[in-house]
Amino acid sequence: MHIMVRNDRLRAALVLLICSVLAISGCSKKAAGSGADRTGGEVSSGAGSASGLAGGDGAEKNSIIVGFSQIGAESAWRTCHTESVIKAAQDAGIQLLYANAEQKQENQIKAIRSFIVYQVDVIVFVPIVSDGWDNVLKEAKEAGIPVIIVDRKIRTSDESLYAGFIGSDGYTEGCSAAKFLLRKYEDEIAAFRAGRLNRVLNILELRGTDGSSMTDDRWLGFRDVIKDYECFDIVYSETGDFLRSRGKEIAQKLMAESGGKLVVDGKPIDIIYSHNDPMTLGFIEVLRDYSFDPGKDVTIVSIDAEQEAIDLMKSGKINCVVECNPKFGPQVMELVQTLVSGGQIPRVTNTVEQVFNEFQNFGTIAPRGY
Ligand code: AHR
């Protein structure tokens, strides 16, 4: 399909940007400036934030080109995920246009539009939030470019707008976090049911980015497991946006408000459930400043399994870490190749994950690499 270009200046700027990136990296280009009748696309505001192109040393002139829109670099998890996708593309001889959206959905939309103009073979993107993608995905569909959704899911009324999703099962991660508590508090649960314990266990939750599927799924999975256990009560929940700085800020605010006691609305916090390691680590920093003993004075359950969190678990400062696996770049590239060769990919591919906790033999935990 031929797409009309409304703004030649913008298109020229985009072509220039892409050409210069390609020239720097020594990779070939697909349509832009080649004279081939495969150009066009409407760019609403320049080239978005396309921030690099990675191709294998052996990338051939006509090799596959993938546009990859990543949300940013908010955590060690995210950086590892980006590296995994870039390396997998290099290993597979696939050229990758990489765009870092710096936590802004509008940047992702711009990047996707630039990929459409460039007529990449496949678009791969991590939706920072679930809603608001239909228009740009319709544009990709009209341009005949298949889309793979990665890591976080989207909400859409038209499932045909993307080929498939690959990433973690955030709902299961939330369930796993809660199941650890069932094990840890087995005696308290029994005592509560028998009327021998007359106080509930108060939970403080640090949510990830609101509006993201990962936050929604981790929120729901956790609640679905504890809802049948009256001895647990989520007394406080706040978004820390998956950021260490926000985890720290929330802890500072709560500790200051409660005179350094980690009490919310008169309720002493027994358990912290955090949707990712950076927020957990930021929170722990503050607890330590107040001479709290995390892992003992308060139980801590986190998600991601970054090395720093695993190390804190080994030293008794975190009680459980649910793995969220960022290293699935090779699987993404396999899906890309299937689509390019005309095949179909599964609607959902979930990565394999495990749970690390204080009850296990730490010697079996391999270095995490992030
Ligand atoms: O979407 C995955 C989450 O995003 C990871 O848990 C977190 O670290 C990242 O920011």
Tab-separated table of C-alpha atoms and ligand atoms in Angstrom:
chain	number	residue	atom	x	y	z
A	1	MET	CA	0.000	0.000	0.000
A	2	HIS	CA	1.250	3.458	-0.904
A	3	ILE	CA	0.953	6.035	1.847
A	4	MET	CA	0.704	9.719	1.060
A	5	VAL	CA	3.153	12.112	2.644
A	6	ARG	CA	1.553	15.341	3.775
A	7	ASN	CA	4.592	17.090	5.098
A	8	ASP	CA	7.620	16.723	2.863
A	9	ARG	CA	9.892	18.670	5.197
A	10	LEU	CA	9.172	16.310	8.072
A	11	ARG	CA	9.630	13.330	5.879
A	12	ALA	CA	12.933	14.642	4.613
A	13	ALA	CA	14.056	15.213	8.204
A	14	LEU	CA	13.116	11.679	9.109
A	15	VAL	CA	14.853	10.236	6.086
A	16	LEU	CA	17.946	12.263	6.955
A	17	LEU	CA	17.912	11.086	10.545
A	18	ILE	CA	17.532	7.476	9.577
A	19	CYS	CA	20.164	7.766	6.845
A	20	SER	CA	22.666	9.246	9.236
A	21	VAL	CA	22.001	6.559	11.829
A	22	LEU	CA	22.367	3.928	9.158
A	23	ALA	CA	25.560	5.502	7.904
A	24	ILE	CA	27.043	5.582	11.392
A	25	SER	CA	26.236	1.967	12.009
A	26	GLY	CA	27.194	0.836	8.543
A	27	CYS	CA	23.852	-0.842	8.020
A	28	SER	CA	21.699	-0.804	4.943
A	29	LYS	CA	18.401	0.975	4.682
A	30	LYS	CA	15.143	-0.333	3.363
A	31	ALA	CA	13.116	2.342	1.629
A	32	ALA	CA	14.122	5.828	2.585
A	33	GLY	CA	15.991	7.625	-0.149
A	34	SER	CA	16.580	4.423	-2.086
A	35	GLY	CA	14.441	5.407	-5.006
A	36	ALA	CA	12.340	2.338	-4.385
A	37	ASP	CA	8.600	2.843	-4.541
A	38	ARG	CA	8.245	1.926	-0.948
A	39	THR	CA	8.328	5.269	0.706
A	40	GLY	CA	5.850	7.458	2.471
A	41	GLY	CA	3.954	7.719	5.654
A	42	GLU	CA	2.526	10.586	7.567
A	43	VAL	CA	4.718	11.829	10.361
A	44	SER	CA	2.942	13.972	12.843
A	45	SER	CA	5.942	15.535	14.470
A	46	GLY	CA	9.288	14.547	13.130
A	47	ALA	CA	11.144	11.419	13.905
A	48	GLY	CA	10.009	10.808	17.449
A	49	SER	CA	12.883	9.723	19.574
A	50	ALA	CA	14.493	7.102	17.415
A	51	SER	CA	17.754	6.790	19.230
A	52	GLY	CA	19.865	4.274	17.503
A	53	LEU	CA	20.192	1.386	15.161
A	54	ALA	CA	21.771	-1.895	15.949
A	55	GLY	CA	22.541	-4.466	13.322
A	56	GLY	CA	24.639	-7.566	13.317
A	57	ASP	CA	28.081	-7.239	11.770
A	58	GLY	CA	26.807	-9.668	9.225
A	59	ALA	CA	23.566	-7.771	8.572
A	60	GLU	CA	22.890	-8.040	4.844
A	61	LYS	CA	21.529	-5.323	2.612
A	62	ASN	CA	18.104	-6.883	2.505
A	63	SER	CA	17.983	-8.190	6.029
A	64	ILE	CA	14.943	-7.780	8.227
A	65	ILE	CA	14.439	-4.349	9.788
A	66	VAL	CA	12.638	-4.064	13.106
A	67	GLY	CA	11.482	-0.869	14.804
A	68	PHE	CA	11.729	-1.241	18.579
A	69	SER	CA	10.070	1.288	20.880
A	70	GLN	CA	11.229	0.875	24.464
A	71	ILE	CA	9.678	2.869	27.309
A	72	GLY	CA	12.892	4.072	28.934
A	73	ALA	CA	15.577	2.986	31.370
A	74	GLU	CA	13.824	3.219	34.734
A	75	SER	CA	15.316	0.070	36.235
A	76	ALA	CA	18.147	-2.435	35.916
A	77	TRP	CA	15.417	-4.793	34.696
A	78	ARG	CA	14.549	-2.421	31.857
A	79	THR	CA	18.171	-1.893	30.836
A	80	CYS	CA	18.721	-5.649	30.754
A	81	HIS	CA	15.573	-6.054	28.670
A	82	THR	CA	16.758	-3.463	26.144
A	83	GLU	CA	20.184	-5.087	25.929
A	84	SER	CA	18.618	-8.498	25.456
A	85	VAL	CA	16.533	-7.295	22.480
A	86	ILE	CA	19.460	-5.420	20.892
A	87	LYS	CA	21.853	-8.331	21.277
A	88	ALA	CA	19.329	-10.853	19.988
A	89	ALA	CA	18.798	-8.692	16.890
A	90	GLN	CA	22.548	-8.500	16.316
A	91	ASP	CA	22.948	-12.242	16.758
A	92	ALA	CA	20.148	-12.886	14.273
A	93	GLY	CA	21.504	-10.403	11.700
A	94	ILE	CA	18.376	-8.288	12.105
A	95	GLN	CA	18.665	-4.509	11.874
A	96	LEU	CA	17.019	-2.742	14.758
A	97	LEU	CA	15.813	0.839	14.874
A	98	TYR	CA	15.760	1.477	18.604
A	99	ALA	CA	13.773	4.301	20.174
A	100	ASN	CA	13.871	5.178	23.866
A	101	ALA	CA	10.584	6.921	24.771
A	102	GLU	CA	11.847	8.323	28.071
A	103	GLN	CA	8.647	7.278	29.861
A	104	LYS	CA	6.299	9.168	27.529
A	105	GLN	CA	3.525	7.516	25.561
A	106	GLU	CA	3.555	10.380	23.047
A	107	ASN	CA	7.203	9.610	22.249
A	108	GLN	CA	6.283	5.987	21.648
A	109	ILE	CA	3.522	6.993	19.259
A	110	LYS	CA	5.936	9.263	17.385
A	111	ALA	CA	8.507	6.482	17.203
A	112	ILE	CA	5.961	3.994	15.894
A	113	ARG	CA	4.891	6.502	13.252
A	114	SER	CA	8.511	6.950	12.218
A	115	PHE	CA	8.865	3.172	11.913
A	116	ILE	CA	5.796	3.137	9.674
A	117	VAL	CA	7.284	5.853	7.458
A	118	TYR	CA	10.488	3.882	7.253
A	119	GLN	CA	8.502	0.787	6.389
A	120	VAL	CA	10.212	-1.536	8.787
A	121	ASP	CA	9.283	-5.194	8.461
A	122	VAL	CA	8.003	-5.571	12.024
A	123	ILE	CA	7.278	-3.161	14.868
A	124	VAL	CA	8.086	-4.317	18.391
A	125	PHE	CA	7.019	-2.154	21.281
A	126	VAL	CA	6.566	-2.058	25.040
A	127	PRO	CA	3.361	-0.145	25.800
A	128	ILE	CA	4.017	2.052	28.814
A	129	VAL	CA	0.280	2.084	29.561
A	130	SER	CA	-2.543	-0.137	28.332
A	131	ASP	CA	-4.816	2.363	26.583
A	132	GLY	CA	-4.452	4.785	23.699
A	133	TRP	CA	-2.796	2.709	20.985
A	134	ASP	CA	-5.606	1.947	18.562
A	135	ASN	CA	-5.034	4.845	16.153
A	136	VAL	CA	-1.327	4.320	15.634
A	137	LEU	CA	-1.779	0.545	15.423
A	138	LYS	CA	-4.438	1.040	12.750
A	139	GLU	CA	-1.863	3.070	10.808
A	140	ALA	CA	0.625	0.204	11.133
A	141	LYS	CA	-2.011	-2.272	10.002
A	142	GLU	CA	-2.912	-0.142	6.978
A	143	ALA	CA	0.774	-0.001	6.095
A	144	GLY	CA	0.892	-3.798	6.292
A	145	ILE	CA	3.401	-3.843	9.159
A	146	PRO	CA	2.826	-6.495	11.816
A	147	VAL	CA	3.224	-5.486	15.453
A	148	ILE	CA	4.495	-7.532	18.383
A	149	ILE	CA	3.552	-6.234	21.835
A	150	VAL	CA	6.289	-6.879	24.371
A	151	ASP	CA	6.415	-6.984	28.191
A	152	ARG	CA	3.236	-5.000	28.896
A	153	LYS	CA	-0.174	-5.581	27.356
A	154	ILE	CA	-2.585	-3.211	25.640
A	155	ARG	CA	-6.345	-2.792	25.946
A	156	THR	CA	-7.988	-2.609	22.531
A	157	SER	CA	-11.389	-3.220	20.973
A	158	ASP	CA	-9.677	-4.710	17.906
A	159	GLU	CA	-7.388	-7.628	18.665
A	160	SER	CA	-6.348	-7.796	15.001
A	161	LEU	CA	-4.244	-4.662	15.508
A	162	TYR	CA	-1.312	-6.716	16.721
A	163	ALA	CA	0.081	-10.119	15.887
A	164	GLY	CA	0.858	-11.304	19.389
A	165	PHE	CA	2.149	-10.536	22.864
A	166	ILE	CA	5.305	-11.828	24.544
A	167	GLY	CA	6.346	-11.155	28.134
A	168	SER	CA	5.838	-12.022	31.764
A	169	ASP	CA	2.545	-12.997	33.311
A	170	GLY	CA	2.117	-10.147	35.793
A	171	TYR	CA	-1.008	-11.711	37.247
A	172	THR	CA	0.867	-14.885	38.175
A	173	GLU	CA	3.669	-12.774	39.641
A	174	GLY	CA	1.155	-11.025	41.906
A	175	CYS	CA	-0.275	-14.420	42.915
A	176	SER	CA	3.217	-15.745	43.677
A	177	ALA	CA	3.984	-12.769	45.901
A	178	ALA	CA	0.803	-13.420	47.898
A	179	LYS	CA	1.367	-17.189	48.048
A	180	PHE	CA	4.684	-16.581	49.749
A	181	LEU	CA	2.770	-14.767	52.507
A	182	LEU	CA	0.432	-17.752	52.920
A	183	ARG	CA	3.473	-19.885	53.597
A	184	LYS	CA	5.292	-17.411	55.815
A	185	TYR	CA	2.213	-16.697	57.913
A	186	GLU	CA	0.790	-20.230	57.996
A	187	ASP	CA	0.682	-20.212	61.811
A	188	GLU	CA	-0.871	-16.746	62.043
A	189	ILE	CA	-3.522	-17.675	59.470
A	190	ALA	CA	-4.449	-20.747	61.518
A	191	ALA	CA	-4.371	-18.774	64.775
A	192	PHE	CA	-6.574	-16.047	63.306
A	193	ARG	CA	-9.105	-18.590	62.090
A	194	ALA	CA	-9.105	-20.283	65.470
A	195	GLY	CA	-9.632	-16.945	67.213
A	196	ARG	CA	-6.235	-17.082	68.910
A	197	LEU	CA	-4.956	-14.052	66.992
A	198	ASN	CA	-7.124	-10.988	67.141
A	199	ARG	CA	-5.089	-8.612	65.046
A	200	VAL	CA	-4.818	-8.519	61.254
A	201	LEU	CA	-1.542	-8.287	59.330
A	202	ASN	CA	-1.338	-4.881	57.686
A	203	ILE	CA	0.025	-4.654	54.167
A	204	LEU	CA	1.500	-1.622	52.443
A	205	GLU	CA	1.609	-1.837	48.651
A	206	LEU	CA	3.926	0.066	46.298
A	207	ARG	CA	2.287	0.028	42.892
A	208	GLY	CA	4.069	0.376	39.556
A	209	THR	CA	3.020	2.820	36.852
A	210	ASP	CA	-0.722	3.380	37.034
A	211	GLY	CA	-2.527	2.516	33.823
A	212	SER	CA	0.068	-0.113	32.886
A	213	SER	CA	-0.964	-3.732	32.507
A	214	MET	CA	1.925	-4.807	34.717
A	215	THR	CA	0.598	-2.785	37.628
A	216	ASP	CA	-3.003	-3.889	37.048
A	217	ASP	CA	-2.022	-7.561	36.829
A	218	ARG	CA	0.271	-7.528	39.865
A	219	TRP	CA	-2.402	-5.648	41.785
A	220	LEU	CA	-5.131	-8.142	40.902
A	221	GLY	CA	-3.149	-11.387	41.228
A	222	PHE	CA	-2.062	-10.457	44.732
A	223	ARG	CA	-5.596	-9.580	45.834
A	224	ASP	CA	-7.131	-12.676	44.257
A	225	VAL	CA	-4.949	-14.864	46.458
A	226	ILE	CA	-5.302	-13.031	49.766
A	227	LYS	CA	-9.011	-12.286	49.468
A	228	ASP	CA	-9.929	-15.539	51.213
A	229	TYR	CA	-7.644	-14.801	54.164
A	230	GLU	CA	-9.264	-12.291	56.511
A	231	CYS	CA	-6.085	-11.891	58.504
A	232	PHE	CA	-4.508	-9.860	55.686
A	233	ASP	CA	-5.521	-6.266	55.097
A	234	ILE	CA	-4.059	-3.922	52.476
A	235	VAL	CA	-4.165	-0.707	54.444
A	236	TYR	CA	-2.157	1.505	52.108
A	237	SER	CA	-1.348	1.526	48.399
A	238	GLU	CA	0.510	4.190	46.426
A	239	THR	CA	2.129	4.327	43.009
A	240	GLY	CA	5.899	4.621	42.965
A	241	ASP	CA	5.936	4.504	39.146
A	242	PHE	CA	8.445	1.600	39.208
A	243	LEU	CA	11.137	4.096	40.322
A	244	ARG	CA	13.662	3.818	43.129
A	245	SER	CA	13.433	7.547	43.788
A	246	ARG	CA	9.665	7.250	44.285
A	247	GLY	CA	10.028	4.266	46.625
A	248	LYS	CA	12.362	6.381	48.692
A	249	GLU	CA	10.058	9.388	48.634
A	250	ILE	CA	7.038	7.371	49.761
A	251	ALA	CA	9.016	5.848	52.616
A	252	GLN	CA	10.335	9.252	53.711
A	253	LYS	CA	6.826	10.684	53.722
A	254	LEU	CA	5.309	7.797	55.692
A	255	MET	CA	8.159	7.605	58.185
A	256	ALA	CA	8.072	11.346	58.774
A	257	GLU	CA	4.303	11.291	59.243
A	258	SER	CA	4.456	8.454	61.760
A	259	GLY	CA	7.442	9.693	63.735
A	260	GLY	CA	9.707	6.997	62.265
A	261	LYS	CA	7.414	4.105	63.160
A	262	LEU	CA	6.014	2.911	59.813
A	263	VAL	CA	2.457	3.269	60.984
A	264	VAL	CA	-0.277	4.337	58.532
A	265	ASP	CA	-3.580	5.684	59.867
A	266	GLY	CA	-2.741	4.219	63.239
A	267	LYS	CA	-2.015	0.791	61.705
A	268	PRO	CA	1.487	-0.634	62.081
A	269	ILE	CA	2.730	-2.068	58.800
A	270	ASP	CA	3.685	-5.767	58.932
A	271	ILE	CA	4.271	-6.427	55.245
A	272	ILE	CA	5.465	-4.431	52.240
A	273	TYR	CA	4.413	-5.716	48.828
A	274	SER	CA	6.290	-3.838	46.119
A	275	HIS	CA	5.633	-4.200	42.375
A	276	ASN	CA	9.339	-3.924	41.542
A	277	ASP	CA	12.819	-4.046	43.038
A	278	PRO	CA	13.881	-0.419	42.516
A	279	MET	CA	10.928	0.857	44.591
A	280	THR	CA	11.725	-1.780	47.221
A	281	LEU	CA	15.377	-0.770	47.340
A	282	GLY	CA	14.510	2.908	47.694
A	283	PHE	CA	12.078	2.111	50.506
A	284	ILE	CA	14.623	-0.054	52.323
A	285	GLU	CA	17.237	2.713	52.205
A	286	VAL	CA	14.891	4.899	54.244
A	287	LEU	CA	13.913	2.132	56.676
A	288	ARG	CA	17.574	1.656	57.463
A	289	ASP	CA	18.016	5.385	58.054
A	290	TYR	CA	15.351	5.010	60.744
A	291	SER	CA	17.124	1.970	62.259
A	292	PHE	CA	14.418	-0.384	61.054
A	293	ASP	CA	15.482	-3.931	60.346
A	294	PRO	CA	13.858	-4.761	56.998
A	295	GLY	CA	13.081	-8.442	56.579
A	296	LYS	CA	12.555	-8.746	60.374
A	297	ASP	CA	10.663	-5.705	61.640
A	298	VAL	CA	8.678	-5.734	58.419
A	299	THR	CA	8.304	-8.511	55.848
A	300	ILE	CA	9.281	-7.483	52.336
A	301	VAL	CA	8.057	-9.086	49.104
A	302	SER	CA	9.322	-7.684	45.818
A	303	ILE	CA	9.209	-8.426	42.096
A	304	ASP	CA	11.947	-8.515	39.390
A	305	ALA	CA	14.860	-10.366	41.025
A	306	GLU	CA	17.592	-7.857	40.246
A	307	GLN	CA	20.957	-8.900	41.688
A	308	GLU	CA	20.799	-6.166	44.340
A	309	ALA	CA	17.468	-7.475	45.619
A	310	ILE	CA	18.689	-11.070	45.625
A	311	ASP	CA	21.766	-10.001	47.590
A	312	LEU	CA	19.540	-8.268	50.146
A	313	MET	CA	17.411	-11.399	50.395
A	314	LYS	CA	20.540	-13.456	51.067
A	315	SER	CA	21.400	-11.107	53.920
A	316	GLY	CA	17.873	-11.348	55.342
A	317	LYS	CA	16.698	-7.855	54.377
A	318	ILE	CA	14.114	-8.999	51.825
A	319	ASN	CA	11.979	-12.092	52.398
A	320	CYS	CA	10.833	-12.981	48.909
A	321	VAL	CA	11.610	-11.894	45.360
A	322	VAL	CA	9.410	-12.992	42.482
A	323	GLU	CA	11.320	-13.185	39.241
A	324	CYS	CA	10.298	-11.112	36.244
A	325	ASN	CA	12.469	-12.311	33.386
A	326	PRO	CA	13.788	-9.542	31.091
A	327	LYS	CA	15.999	-11.763	28.916
A	328	PHE	CA	13.609	-12.759	26.195
A	329	GLY	CA	15.120	-10.856	23.254
A	330	PRO	CA	15.960	-14.117	21.430
A	331	GLN	CA	12.320	-15.234	21.608
A	332	VAL	CA	11.204	-11.850	20.279
A	333	MET	CA	13.522	-12.248	17.288
A	334	GLU	CA	12.171	-15.748	16.628
A	335	LEU	CA	8.665	-14.291	16.509
A	336	VAL	CA	9.889	-11.550	14.160
A	337	GLN	CA	11.367	-14.132	11.806
A	338	THR	CA	8.169	-16.176	11.852
A	339	LEU	CA	6.110	-13.126	10.905
A	340	VAL	CA	8.490	-12.040	8.165
A	341	SER	CA	8.380	-15.481	6.622
A	342	GLY	CA	4.584	-15.275	6.525
A	343	GLY	CA	3.871	-17.454	9.561
A	344	GLN	CA	1.547	-16.831	12.463
A	345	ILE	CA	2.711	-16.337	16.025
A	346	PRO	CA	0.876	-17.317	19.225
A	347	ARG	CA	-1.444	-14.662	20.641
A	348	VAL	CA	0.358	-14.912	23.975
A	349	THR	CA	3.835	-16.177	24.808
A	350	ASN	CA	4.718	-16.023	28.500
A	351	THR	CA	8.274	-16.181	29.770
A	352	VAL	CA	9.273	-18.826	32.311
A	353	GLU	CA	9.824	-17.430	35.809
A	354	GLN	CA	10.632	-18.563	39.326
A	355	VAL	CA	10.251	-17.356	42.890
A	356	PHE	CA	13.168	-16.812	45.268
A	357	ASN	CA	12.548	-16.705	48.999
A	358	GLU	CA	14.097	-16.952	52.434
A	359	PHE	CA	13.161	-20.636	52.790
A	360	GLN	CA	15.363	-21.831	49.955
A	361	ASN	CA	18.991	-22.801	49.544
A	362	PHE	CA	20.626	-19.593	48.309
A	363	GLY	CA	23.498	-21.558	46.781
A	364	THR	CA	21.254	-22.572	43.894
A	365	ILE	CA	20.616	-18.999	42.730
A	366	ALA	CA	22.695	-18.253	39.665
A	367	PRO	CA	24.032	-14.697	39.104
A	368	ARG	CA	21.179	-12.642	37.736
A	369	GLY	CA	22.979	-10.493	35.180
A	370	TYR	CA	20.889	-7.419	35.984
B	1	AHR	O1	7.030	-4.077	32.954
B	1	AHR	C1	8.018	-4.706	33.722
B	1	AHR	C2	8.366	-3.842	34.879
B	1	AHR	O2	8.822	-2.611	34.385
B	1	AHR	C3	9.474	-4.362	35.759
B	1	AHR	O3	9.018	-5.022	36.882
B	1	AHR	C4	10.067	-3.076	36.223
B	1	AHR	O4	11.269	-3.160	36.866
B	1	AHR	C5	10.021	-2.255	35.008
B	1	AHR	O5	10.121	-0.933	35.224
